[in-house]
Amino acid sequence: MTDSPSPKPGKVLVPAENLRVFAAALLQKGGLSPDHAGTTAEVFAWAAQRGVDSHGIARVPAYLELLAKGIANPTPRIRLESSTPAAAVLDADRAPGPVALTAAAEEAVTRARTTGIAAVGVRRTVHTGAIGHYVSKIAEQGLVGLAFVAGMPNMGYTGAKGAAVATSPLAIAVPADGRAPLLLDMATATIALGKIRQAKASGVPLPEGAAATEDGTPTTDAEKAVMPLPLGGAKGSGMSLAFELLTSVLVGAPIFSDFHSGDPEGRKHRQNALLIAVDPAAFGGAEPFAESVEATLATLKTLTPADGAEGVYYPGERSAAVATERAADGIPVAPKVWKQLTEAADQLGVALPALADARARSTARVVSERPHRYAKQLVSHLGRRAETSWDDEKGEGRLLFQDGVGTLAAEDGALLLTVEAEGGSLERLEAVVGRHLVRFGTKDELVVEWLRDGGEPGGTYRAE
């Protein structure tokens, strides 16, 4: 059993590859080169496919904003600096994190093939995205991957007031023959900032010890919470500070000290990272290592589950199962995120992706004194664009478009119309049908307002 639920009402289901291509097209229009747009979109799609929606396709609008504001550099001059075979520093020149860290992971693997272990630091990048992706790419090459990231302070530090350190993550990936790799991907915070925002929106309390007010006072009130608290108290804050030393300070681009210096320049967004690749062949042989990894994971799977537990899982196992499921069924995109993406697509002139088989639906109730006559006119006229049918006795009709369907139902004083996208664009169907609904309206002030699944408003079309 996986933890990938069926799409909730209102969510749009998009095939994984379609979503990746769509994200890449948006990012390219936002200023990235085709290669850099593709690399960045791959990281987002990877996270979304594994159920890490906070770092998935939802990040595209934020990255477009980073590019538009000049925070992220769309045309970076990435430089690699090195004085030893096993170590290097990649100066990202404010490139998006997926671009910089993908290059760093590839460089670490290349060097580790020769030296047994190699580390590549990343200096001056912008939002690294899901760092589990980069260590997973290392594990795909049969090597062990480790990654540390340091960013802008947004989390409390044990014993200090206010935001002091960053919710800096770490990730470890270990290849496992015949299984999904072990993938540990975690932040040093008890709760993500996104979870605080969700709790605030839904009006639910936060867990004890998870978040704090602006001055660092712990609170369960989501309205008062502005920052997460470190995982395990002093342990989480200590890890975050250590990651700052292992990344920012190590590559000569400190963040923590500059942030607290009082200089406004120190508060400009940036991140640093360190990626390490370890070749098991240099530590006694790749084959014995693989056998022992399998024995370890197999032993874990034989342990007796605790009461109420579905099973015993190793890190990354369940998210890999979610990825398999979403690869087959599509990736659900939340209504709010889909609206942001469609708005960006409209502004940038990017075609929306074809949806998965699960249908996205819009419904409109159109006031009409003679709904049967109105429906017959509509069916007749739409016959140029769709296969249509109408049963006057039942007061029901059907429309079959190339990329969607529609149903009509006449009732007293109104016509109810529903359109559903089947692998196509719901917005296009709304526009096509909506214009015809208005054209045959019986009153000049007629307005057709769609209501999408989940209550999200769709397009509105007014009579002229």
Short mmCIF file of C-alpha atoms in Angstrom, two decimals:
data_model
loop_
_atom_site.label_atom_id
_atom_site.label_comp_id
_atom_site.label_asym_id
_atom_site.label_seq_id
_atom_site.Cartn_x
_atom_site.Cartn_y
_atom_site.Cartn_z
CA MET A 1 0.00 0.00 0.00
CA THR A 2 1.31 3.45 -0.88
CA ASP A 3 0.52 6.82 0.59
CA SER A 4 -0.50 8.34 -2.75
CA PRO A 5 -4.21 9.19 -2.43
CA SER A 6 -6.56 9.62 -5.34
CA PRO A 7 -6.78 13.21 -6.52
CA LYS A 8 -9.07 15.28 -4.32
CA PRO A 9 -12.03 17.02 -5.97
CA GLY A 10 -10.85 20.04 -7.86
CA LYS A 11 -7.34 18.74 -8.43
CA VAL A 12 -6.14 18.47 -12.02
CA LEU A 13 -4.43 15.23 -12.98
CA VAL A 14 -1.56 15.66 -15.45
CA PRO A 15 0.71 12.94 -16.90
CA ALA A 16 4.19 13.27 -15.38
CA GLU A 17 5.96 13.83 -18.69
CA ASN A 18 3.37 16.39 -19.81
CA LEU A 19 3.86 18.29 -16.57
CA ARG A 20 7.64 18.28 -16.97
CA VAL A 21 7.46 19.57 -20.54
CA PHE A 22 4.92 22.22 -19.52
CA ALA A 23 7.11 23.42 -16.63
CA ALA A 24 10.16 23.56 -18.91
CA ALA A 25 8.24 25.65 -21.47
CA LEU A 26 7.16 28.13 -18.78
CA LEU A 27 10.69 28.43 -17.39
CA GLN A 28 12.15 28.92 -20.85
CA LYS A 29 9.68 31.73 -21.50
CA GLY A 30 10.71 33.09 -18.12
CA GLY A 31 14.25 33.54 -19.41
CA LEU A 32 16.14 30.27 -18.91
CA SER A 33 17.94 28.54 -21.74
CA PRO A 34 16.29 25.34 -23.04
CA ASP A 35 18.87 23.18 -21.23
CA HIS A 36 18.56 25.02 -17.93
CA ALA A 37 14.75 25.12 -18.17
CA GLY A 38 14.68 21.38 -18.82
CA THR A 39 17.01 20.63 -15.90
CA THR A 40 14.98 22.78 -13.50
CA ALA A 41 11.68 21.30 -14.65
CA GLU A 42 13.06 17.78 -14.18
CA VAL A 43 13.77 18.50 -10.51
CA PHE A 44 10.25 19.88 -9.97
CA ALA A 45 8.61 16.95 -11.77
CA TRP A 46 10.73 14.47 -9.78
CA ALA A 47 9.56 15.97 -6.48
CA ALA A 48 5.93 16.17 -7.58
CA GLN A 49 5.97 12.57 -8.77
CA ARG A 50 7.23 11.42 -5.36
CA GLY A 51 4.50 13.34 -3.55
CA VAL A 52 6.76 16.16 -2.34
CA ASP A 53 4.33 18.74 -3.69
CA SER A 54 5.85 21.64 -1.74
CA HIS A 55 8.98 21.30 -3.90
CA GLY A 56 7.22 20.12 -7.02
CA ILE A 57 5.44 21.91 -9.81
CA ALA A 58 4.15 24.42 -7.25
CA ARG A 59 7.62 26.01 -7.33
CA VAL A 60 7.34 27.12 -10.97
CA PRO A 61 5.45 30.39 -10.30
CA ALA A 62 7.95 31.26 -7.54
CA TYR A 63 10.90 30.60 -9.87
CA LEU A 64 9.33 32.73 -12.57
CA GLU A 65 9.12 35.52 -10.00
CA LEU A 66 12.76 35.00 -8.97
CA LEU A 67 13.76 35.33 -12.61
CA ALA A 68 11.53 38.34 -13.26
CA LYS A 69 12.94 40.19 -10.25
CA GLY A 70 16.53 39.39 -11.14
CA ILE A 71 17.11 37.39 -7.96
CA ALA A 72 17.86 34.34 -10.09
CA ASN A 73 20.20 34.83 -13.04
CA PRO A 74 18.73 33.44 -16.28
CA THR A 75 22.10 33.55 -18.06
CA PRO A 76 24.67 32.61 -15.39
CA ARG A 77 28.38 32.21 -16.05
CA ILE A 78 28.98 29.07 -14.02
CA ARG A 79 32.64 28.53 -13.12
CA LEU A 80 34.37 25.48 -11.65
CA GLU A 81 37.34 26.13 -9.38
CA SER A 82 39.60 23.30 -8.22
CA SER A 83 43.10 22.72 -6.91
CA THR A 84 42.85 19.02 -6.00
CA PRO A 85 41.42 15.99 -7.86
CA ALA A 86 38.86 15.18 -5.15
CA ALA A 87 37.44 18.63 -4.46
CA ALA A 88 36.02 21.57 -6.37
CA VAL A 89 33.91 24.68 -5.91
CA LEU A 90 31.22 25.58 -8.42
CA ASP A 91 30.44 29.30 -8.53
CA ALA A 92 26.83 29.38 -9.68
CA ASP A 93 26.59 33.12 -10.41
CA ARG A 94 23.02 33.07 -8.98
CA ALA A 95 21.87 30.27 -11.26
CA PRO A 96 18.70 28.46 -10.17
CA GLY A 97 19.57 25.73 -7.68
CA PRO A 98 18.52 22.82 -9.90
CA VAL A 99 20.96 23.98 -12.57
CA ALA A 100 23.88 24.44 -10.17
CA LEU A 101 23.36 21.34 -8.03
CA THR A 102 22.77 19.06 -11.01
CA ALA A 103 26.11 20.19 -12.45
CA ALA A 104 27.77 19.73 -9.05
CA ALA A 105 26.40 16.19 -8.67
CA GLU A 106 27.68 15.21 -12.10
CA GLU A 107 31.10 16.68 -11.32
CA ALA A 108 31.26 14.84 -7.98
CA VAL A 109 30.49 11.50 -9.66
CA THR A 110 33.13 12.04 -12.35
CA ARG A 111 35.81 12.84 -9.77
CA ALA A 112 34.81 10.06 -7.38
CA ARG A 113 35.29 7.48 -10.14
CA THR A 114 39.00 8.35 -9.98
CA THR A 115 39.53 9.39 -6.36
CA GLY A 116 37.04 7.14 -4.57
CA ILE A 117 35.35 10.06 -2.86
CA ALA A 118 34.82 13.60 -4.10
CA ALA A 119 33.15 16.76 -2.83
CA VAL A 120 31.88 19.72 -4.82
CA GLY A 121 30.82 22.89 -3.05
CA VAL A 122 28.26 25.21 -4.63
CA ARG A 123 28.56 28.94 -4.07
CA ARG A 124 25.93 31.63 -4.76
CA THR A 125 22.97 29.69 -6.05
CA VAL A 126 19.24 30.46 -5.66
CA HIS A 127 16.82 27.99 -4.03
CA THR A 128 18.16 24.47 -4.41
CA GLY A 129 14.82 22.67 -4.68
CA ALA A 130 14.44 19.06 -3.49
CA ILE A 131 18.02 18.03 -2.70
CA GLY A 132 16.97 14.39 -2.65
CA HIS A 133 16.95 14.60 -6.43
CA TYR A 134 20.68 15.28 -6.68
CA VAL A 135 21.81 12.50 -4.35
CA SER A 136 19.39 10.16 -6.15
CA LYS A 137 21.15 10.97 -9.42
CA ILE A 138 24.44 10.03 -7.74
CA ALA A 139 22.93 6.76 -6.48
CA GLU A 140 21.73 5.95 -10.01
CA GLN A 141 25.42 5.78 -10.95
CA GLY A 142 26.06 3.18 -8.22
CA LEU A 143 27.65 5.67 -5.82
CA VAL A 144 26.54 6.92 -2.43
CA GLY A 145 25.39 10.54 -2.48
CA LEU A 146 25.34 13.09 0.33
CA ALA A 147 24.19 16.70 0.20
CA PHE A 148 24.02 19.61 2.63
CA VAL A 149 22.43 23.00 2.00
CA ALA A 150 22.50 26.31 3.88
CA GLY A 151 20.14 29.18 3.18
CA MET A 152 18.73 32.36 4.62
CA PRO A 153 17.91 32.32 8.37
CA ASN A 154 14.22 31.56 8.84
CA MET A 155 14.21 29.28 11.90
CA GLY A 156 14.77 29.70 15.60
CA TYR A 157 17.98 28.70 17.36
CA THR A 158 17.86 27.18 20.83
CA GLY A 159 18.42 29.93 23.38
CA ALA A 160 18.16 32.82 20.90
CA LYS A 161 15.31 35.18 20.04
CA GLY A 162 13.91 35.47 16.54
CA ALA A 163 14.98 33.87 13.27
CA ALA A 164 18.62 32.85 13.67
CA VAL A 165 19.51 29.93 11.41
CA ALA A 166 18.07 28.29 8.29
CA THR A 167 15.88 25.21 7.92
CA SER A 168 18.90 23.69 6.21
CA PRO A 169 18.32 20.21 4.76
CA LEU A 170 20.50 17.16 4.31
CA ALA A 171 20.02 14.21 2.01
CA ILE A 172 21.67 10.79 1.71
CA ALA A 173 21.07 8.26 -1.06
CA VAL A 174 22.43 4.70 -1.07
CA PRO A 175 22.00 2.51 -4.18
CA ALA A 176 20.15 -0.76 -3.65
CA ASP A 177 20.18 -3.38 -6.39
CA GLY A 178 16.68 -4.55 -7.21
CA ARG A 179 15.08 -1.98 -4.89
CA ALA A 180 14.48 1.74 -4.79
CA PRO A 181 17.55 3.42 -3.30
CA LEU A 182 17.54 4.35 0.35
CA LEU A 183 16.81 8.08 0.33
CA LEU A 184 16.91 10.14 3.49
CA ASP A 185 15.85 13.72 2.73
CA MET A 186 15.12 15.92 5.73
CA ALA A 187 15.23 19.47 7.00
CA THR A 188 16.54 20.57 10.37
CA ALA A 189 13.15 22.08 11.28
CA THR A 190 10.30 20.41 13.15
CA ILE A 191 7.78 21.68 10.60
CA ALA A 192 7.98 23.28 7.18
CA LEU A 193 7.02 26.91 6.62
CA GLY A 194 4.42 25.70 4.13
CA LYS A 195 2.74 23.64 6.86
CA ILE A 196 2.45 26.74 9.03
CA ARG A 197 0.76 28.59 6.18
CA GLN A 198 -1.61 25.65 5.60
CA ALA A 199 -2.56 25.55 9.28
CA LYS A 200 -3.21 29.30 9.23
CA ALA A 201 -5.45 28.99 6.19
CA SER A 202 -7.44 26.08 7.64
CA GLY A 203 -7.61 27.47 11.19
CA VAL A 204 -6.14 24.39 12.86
CA PRO A 205 -3.61 24.50 15.72
CA LEU A 206 0.04 23.58 15.23
CA PRO A 207 1.77 20.75 17.10
CA GLU A 208 3.48 21.60 20.38
CA GLY A 209 7.08 22.76 19.92
CA ALA A 210 6.81 23.08 16.12
CA ALA A 211 6.67 26.84 15.58
CA ALA A 212 7.28 30.19 17.22
CA THR A 213 6.25 33.83 17.16
CA GLU A 214 8.51 36.54 15.75
CA ASP A 215 10.45 36.85 19.01
CA GLY A 216 10.98 33.09 19.28
CA THR A 217 8.22 32.24 21.75
CA PRO A 218 6.81 28.75 21.03
CA THR A 219 3.15 28.78 19.99
CA THR A 220 0.51 26.43 18.64
CA ASP A 221 -1.50 29.36 17.23
CA ALA A 222 -0.93 29.36 13.47
CA GLU A 223 -2.02 33.02 13.29
CA LYS A 224 0.86 34.04 15.55
CA ALA A 225 3.46 31.62 14.21
CA VAL A 226 6.01 33.07 11.79
CA MET A 227 8.84 30.54 11.87
CA PRO A 228 9.51 26.86 12.55
CA LEU A 229 11.50 25.62 15.52
CA PRO A 230 14.50 23.32 15.11
CA LEU A 231 14.02 19.56 15.04
CA GLY A 232 14.96 18.12 18.40
CA GLY A 233 15.72 21.53 19.86
CA ALA A 234 19.46 22.03 20.21
CA LYS A 235 20.12 19.08 17.89
CA GLY A 236 18.33 20.64 14.92
CA SER A 237 19.71 24.12 15.46
CA GLY A 238 23.21 22.70 15.92
CA MET A 239 22.93 20.76 12.68
CA SER A 240 21.81 23.88 10.83
CA LEU A 241 24.79 25.86 12.12
CA ALA A 242 27.13 23.00 11.21
CA PHE A 243 25.73 22.92 7.67
CA GLU A 244 26.43 26.65 7.37
CA LEU A 245 30.08 25.93 8.18
CA LEU A 246 30.23 22.92 5.85
CA THR A 247 28.78 24.83 2.92
CA SER A 248 28.72 28.63 3.05
CA VAL A 249 31.87 29.16 5.10
CA LEU A 250 33.73 26.34 3.35
CA VAL A 251 33.13 27.85 -0.11
CA GLY A 252 33.88 31.39 1.01
CA ALA A 253 30.33 32.74 0.86
CA PRO A 254 29.07 33.03 4.45
CA ILE A 255 25.36 33.65 4.94
CA PHE A 256 24.77 33.48 8.72
CA SER A 257 27.30 36.15 9.74
CA ASP A 258 26.36 38.48 6.88
CA PHE A 259 22.63 38.09 7.64
CA HIS A 260 23.15 39.18 11.26
CA SER A 261 25.67 41.93 10.45
CA GLY A 262 23.08 44.64 9.89
CA ASP A 263 24.24 45.19 6.30
CA PRO A 264 21.20 45.07 3.94
CA GLU A 265 23.33 43.22 1.38
CA GLY A 266 23.58 40.35 3.84
CA ARG A 267 19.83 39.76 3.59
CA LYS A 268 19.70 39.21 -0.16
CA HIS A 269 18.49 35.74 -1.00
CA ARG A 270 21.14 33.12 -1.75
CA GLN A 271 22.01 29.54 -0.89
CA ASN A 272 25.13 27.36 -0.78
CA ALA A 273 25.59 23.60 -0.88
CA LEU A 274 28.03 20.72 -0.63
CA LEU A 275 27.60 17.52 -2.62
CA ILE A 276 29.65 14.41 -1.93
CA ALA A 277 29.91 11.24 -4.01
CA VAL A 278 31.38 8.04 -2.53
CA ASP A 279 32.37 5.11 -4.72
CA PRO A 280 31.87 1.81 -2.84
CA ALA A 281 34.53 0.24 -5.08
CA ALA A 282 37.14 2.25 -3.17
CA PHE A 283 35.99 0.84 0.18
CA GLY A 284 36.26 -2.90 -0.31
CA GLY A 285 34.37 -3.40 -3.56
CA ALA A 286 31.06 -2.48 -5.11
CA GLU A 287 29.70 -6.04 -5.16
CA PRO A 288 30.19 -6.82 -1.46
CA PHE A 289 28.72 -3.43 -0.60
CA ALA A 290 25.63 -4.09 -2.73
CA GLU A 291 25.16 -7.51 -1.12
CA SER A 292 25.39 -6.04 2.37
CA VAL A 293 22.98 -3.22 1.51
CA GLU A 294 20.48 -5.82 0.31
CA ALA A 295 20.96 -7.92 3.44
CA THR A 296 20.42 -4.85 5.62
CA LEU A 297 17.26 -3.71 3.90
CA ALA A 298 15.89 -7.26 3.63
CA THR A 299 16.44 -7.73 7.37
CA LEU A 300 14.63 -4.47 8.08
CA LYS A 301 11.66 -5.66 6.06
CA THR A 302 11.38 -8.84 8.20
CA LEU A 303 10.94 -6.90 11.45
CA THR A 304 7.54 -7.17 13.10
CA PRO A 305 5.47 -4.03 12.48
CA ALA A 306 4.38 -2.06 15.52
CA ASP A 307 0.71 -2.04 16.46
CA GLY A 308 -1.21 0.07 13.98
CA ALA A 309 1.68 0.30 11.50
CA GLU A 310 1.13 -0.73 7.89
CA GLY A 311 4.63 -2.13 7.65
CA VAL A 312 8.29 -1.41 8.18
CA TYR A 313 9.79 0.88 5.55
CA TYR A 314 13.26 2.24 4.87
CA PRO A 315 13.70 5.93 3.97
CA GLY A 316 12.58 6.64 0.42
CA GLU A 317 10.69 3.37 -0.06
CA ARG A 318 7.19 4.78 0.14
CA SER A 319 7.95 7.88 -1.90
CA ALA A 320 9.38 5.61 -4.61
CA ALA A 321 6.09 3.69 -4.62
CA VAL A 322 4.21 6.97 -4.96
CA ALA A 323 6.45 7.86 -7.91
CA THR A 324 5.59 4.58 -9.62
CA GLU A 325 1.88 5.15 -9.06
CA ARG A 326 1.95 8.73 -10.28
CA ALA A 327 4.01 7.76 -13.31
CA ALA A 328 1.13 5.51 -14.32
CA ASP A 329 -1.84 7.62 -13.22
CA GLY A 330 -0.60 11.19 -13.46
CA ILE A 331 0.37 13.88 -10.96
CA PRO A 332 -2.42 15.70 -9.10
CA VAL A 333 -2.05 19.47 -9.11
CA ALA A 334 -3.88 21.50 -6.48
CA PRO A 335 -6.50 23.99 -7.78
CA LYS A 336 -4.62 27.03 -6.48
CA VAL A 337 -1.37 25.90 -8.11
CA TRP A 338 -3.13 25.01 -11.37
CA LYS A 339 -4.71 28.45 -11.46
CA GLN A 340 -1.28 30.06 -11.00
CA LEU A 341 0.18 27.89 -13.75
CA THR A 342 -2.63 28.58 -16.21
CA GLU A 343 -2.34 32.32 -15.56
CA ALA A 344 1.41 32.15 -16.16
CA ALA A 345 0.82 30.11 -19.31
CA ASP A 346 -1.64 32.69 -20.60
CA GLN A 347 0.75 35.57 -19.89
CA LEU A 348 3.73 33.81 -21.47
CA GLY A 349 1.89 32.24 -24.40
CA VAL A 350 2.52 28.63 -23.39
CA ALA A 351 0.05 25.88 -24.30
CA LEU A 352 -1.47 23.99 -21.39
CA PRO A 353 -0.53 20.33 -21.09
CA ALA A 354 -2.89 17.52 -21.99
CA LEU A 355 -4.47 16.12 -18.84
CA ALA A 356 -4.61 12.52 -17.66
CA ASP A 357 -7.71 10.36 -18.02
CA ALA A 358 -9.15 11.68 -14.78
CA ARG A 359 -11.45 14.48 -15.86
CA ALA A 360 -11.37 18.07 -14.69
CA ARG A 361 -14.91 19.39 -14.60
CA SER A 362 -16.73 22.72 -14.80
CA THR A 363 -20.45 23.29 -14.39
CA ALA A 364 -22.58 26.30 -15.38
CA ARG A 365 -26.26 26.99 -14.65
CA VAL A 366 -27.70 29.30 -17.31
CA VAL A 367 -31.00 31.04 -16.64
CA SER A 368 -33.37 30.74 -19.60
CA GLU A 369 -37.13 31.09 -20.05
CA ARG A 370 -37.11 28.30 -22.69
CA PRO A 371 -34.24 25.95 -21.76
CA HIS A 372 -35.29 23.17 -24.20
CA ARG A 373 -35.28 25.50 -27.21
CA TYR A 374 -32.10 27.12 -26.00
CA ALA A 375 -30.43 23.71 -25.63
CA LYS A 376 -31.45 22.59 -29.13
CA GLN A 377 -30.03 25.78 -30.64
CA LEU A 378 -26.80 25.29 -28.74
CA VAL A 379 -26.48 21.65 -29.79
CA SER A 380 -27.15 22.53 -33.41
CA HIS A 381 -24.58 25.28 -33.51
CA LEU A 382 -21.91 23.36 -31.61
CA GLY A 383 -22.32 20.53 -34.11
CA ARG A 384 -19.59 22.24 -36.14
CA ARG A 385 -17.10 21.65 -33.31
CA ALA A 386 -18.40 18.46 -31.67
CA GLU A 387 -20.54 15.40 -32.02
CA THR A 388 -23.84 16.39 -30.44
CA SER A 389 -27.12 14.80 -29.41
CA TRP A 390 -30.29 16.00 -27.71
CA ASP A 391 -33.31 14.11 -26.33
CA ASP A 392 -36.12 16.67 -26.10
CA GLU A 393 -38.40 14.31 -24.16
CA LYS A 394 -35.81 13.69 -21.44
CA GLY A 395 -34.40 17.20 -21.63
CA GLU A 396 -30.86 15.79 -21.86
CA GLY A 397 -28.03 16.18 -24.33
CA ARG A 398 -24.41 15.26 -24.88
CA LEU A 399 -21.44 16.95 -26.56
CA LEU A 400 -18.30 15.08 -27.59
CA PHE A 401 -15.27 17.26 -28.35
CA GLN A 402 -11.83 16.17 -29.45
CA ASP A 403 -10.46 16.72 -25.95
CA GLY A 404 -13.48 16.63 -23.69
CA VAL A 405 -17.18 16.02 -23.23
CA GLY A 406 -20.19 18.06 -22.23
CA THR A 407 -23.62 17.19 -20.86
CA LEU A 408 -26.80 19.28 -21.01
CA ALA A 409 -29.83 19.07 -18.74
CA ALA A 410 -32.91 21.32 -19.04
CA GLU A 411 -34.87 22.20 -15.93
CA ASP A 412 -37.48 24.80 -15.05
CA GLY A 413 -36.10 28.18 -16.02
CA ALA A 414 -32.53 27.09 -16.54
CA LEU A 415 -30.09 24.95 -18.47
CA LEU A 416 -27.40 23.03 -16.60
CA LEU A 417 -24.23 22.39 -18.57
CA THR A 418 -21.16 20.44 -17.48
CA VAL A 419 -17.94 20.14 -19.47
CA GLU A 420 -15.16 17.70 -18.63
CA ALA A 421 -11.61 17.67 -20.01
CA GLU A 422 -10.31 14.26 -21.02
CA GLY A 423 -6.63 14.81 -21.61
CA GLY A 424 -7.16 18.30 -23.00
CA SER A 425 -7.66 21.84 -21.81
CA LEU A 426 -10.62 22.59 -19.57
CA GLU A 427 -10.10 26.30 -20.19
CA ARG A 428 -10.49 25.79 -23.95
CA LEU A 429 -13.75 23.90 -23.48
CA GLU A 430 -15.09 26.62 -21.18
CA ALA A 431 -14.21 29.28 -23.72
CA VAL A 432 -15.71 27.45 -26.71
CA VAL A 433 -18.95 26.45 -25.01
CA GLY A 434 -19.21 29.60 -22.92
CA ARG A 435 -19.19 31.90 -25.94
CA HIS A 436 -22.00 29.93 -27.56
CA LEU A 437 -24.03 29.87 -24.36
CA VAL A 438 -23.89 33.66 -24.27
CA ARG A 439 -24.65 33.99 -27.97
CA PHE A 440 -27.97 32.22 -27.57
CA GLY A 441 -28.85 33.91 -24.28
CA THR A 442 -32.33 35.38 -24.01
CA LYS A 443 -31.23 38.46 -22.05
CA ASP A 444 -28.53 41.01 -22.82
CA GLU A 445 -27.24 40.84 -19.25
CA LEU A 446 -26.79 37.07 -19.39
CA VAL A 447 -23.59 35.91 -17.68
CA VAL A 448 -22.27 32.36 -17.81
CA GLU A 449 -20.07 31.66 -14.81
CA TRP A 450 -18.42 28.28 -14.54
CA LEU A 451 -17.92 26.54 -11.23
CA ARG A 452 -15.13 23.99 -11.20
CA ASP A 453 -14.81 20.91 -9.04
CA GLY A 454 -13.89 21.94 -5.52
CA GLY A 455 -15.66 25.28 -5.86
CA GLU A 456 -12.96 27.07 -7.81
CA PRO A 457 -14.43 29.65 -10.25
CA GLY A 458 -13.62 29.14 -13.89
CA GLY A 459 -14.14 31.54 -16.80
CA THR A 460 -16.92 34.08 -16.97
CA TYR A 461 -18.45 35.11 -20.31
CA ARG A 462 -20.79 38.07 -20.76
CA ALA A 463 -23.37 38.70 -23.45
CA GLU A 464 -22.51 41.48 -25.88
#
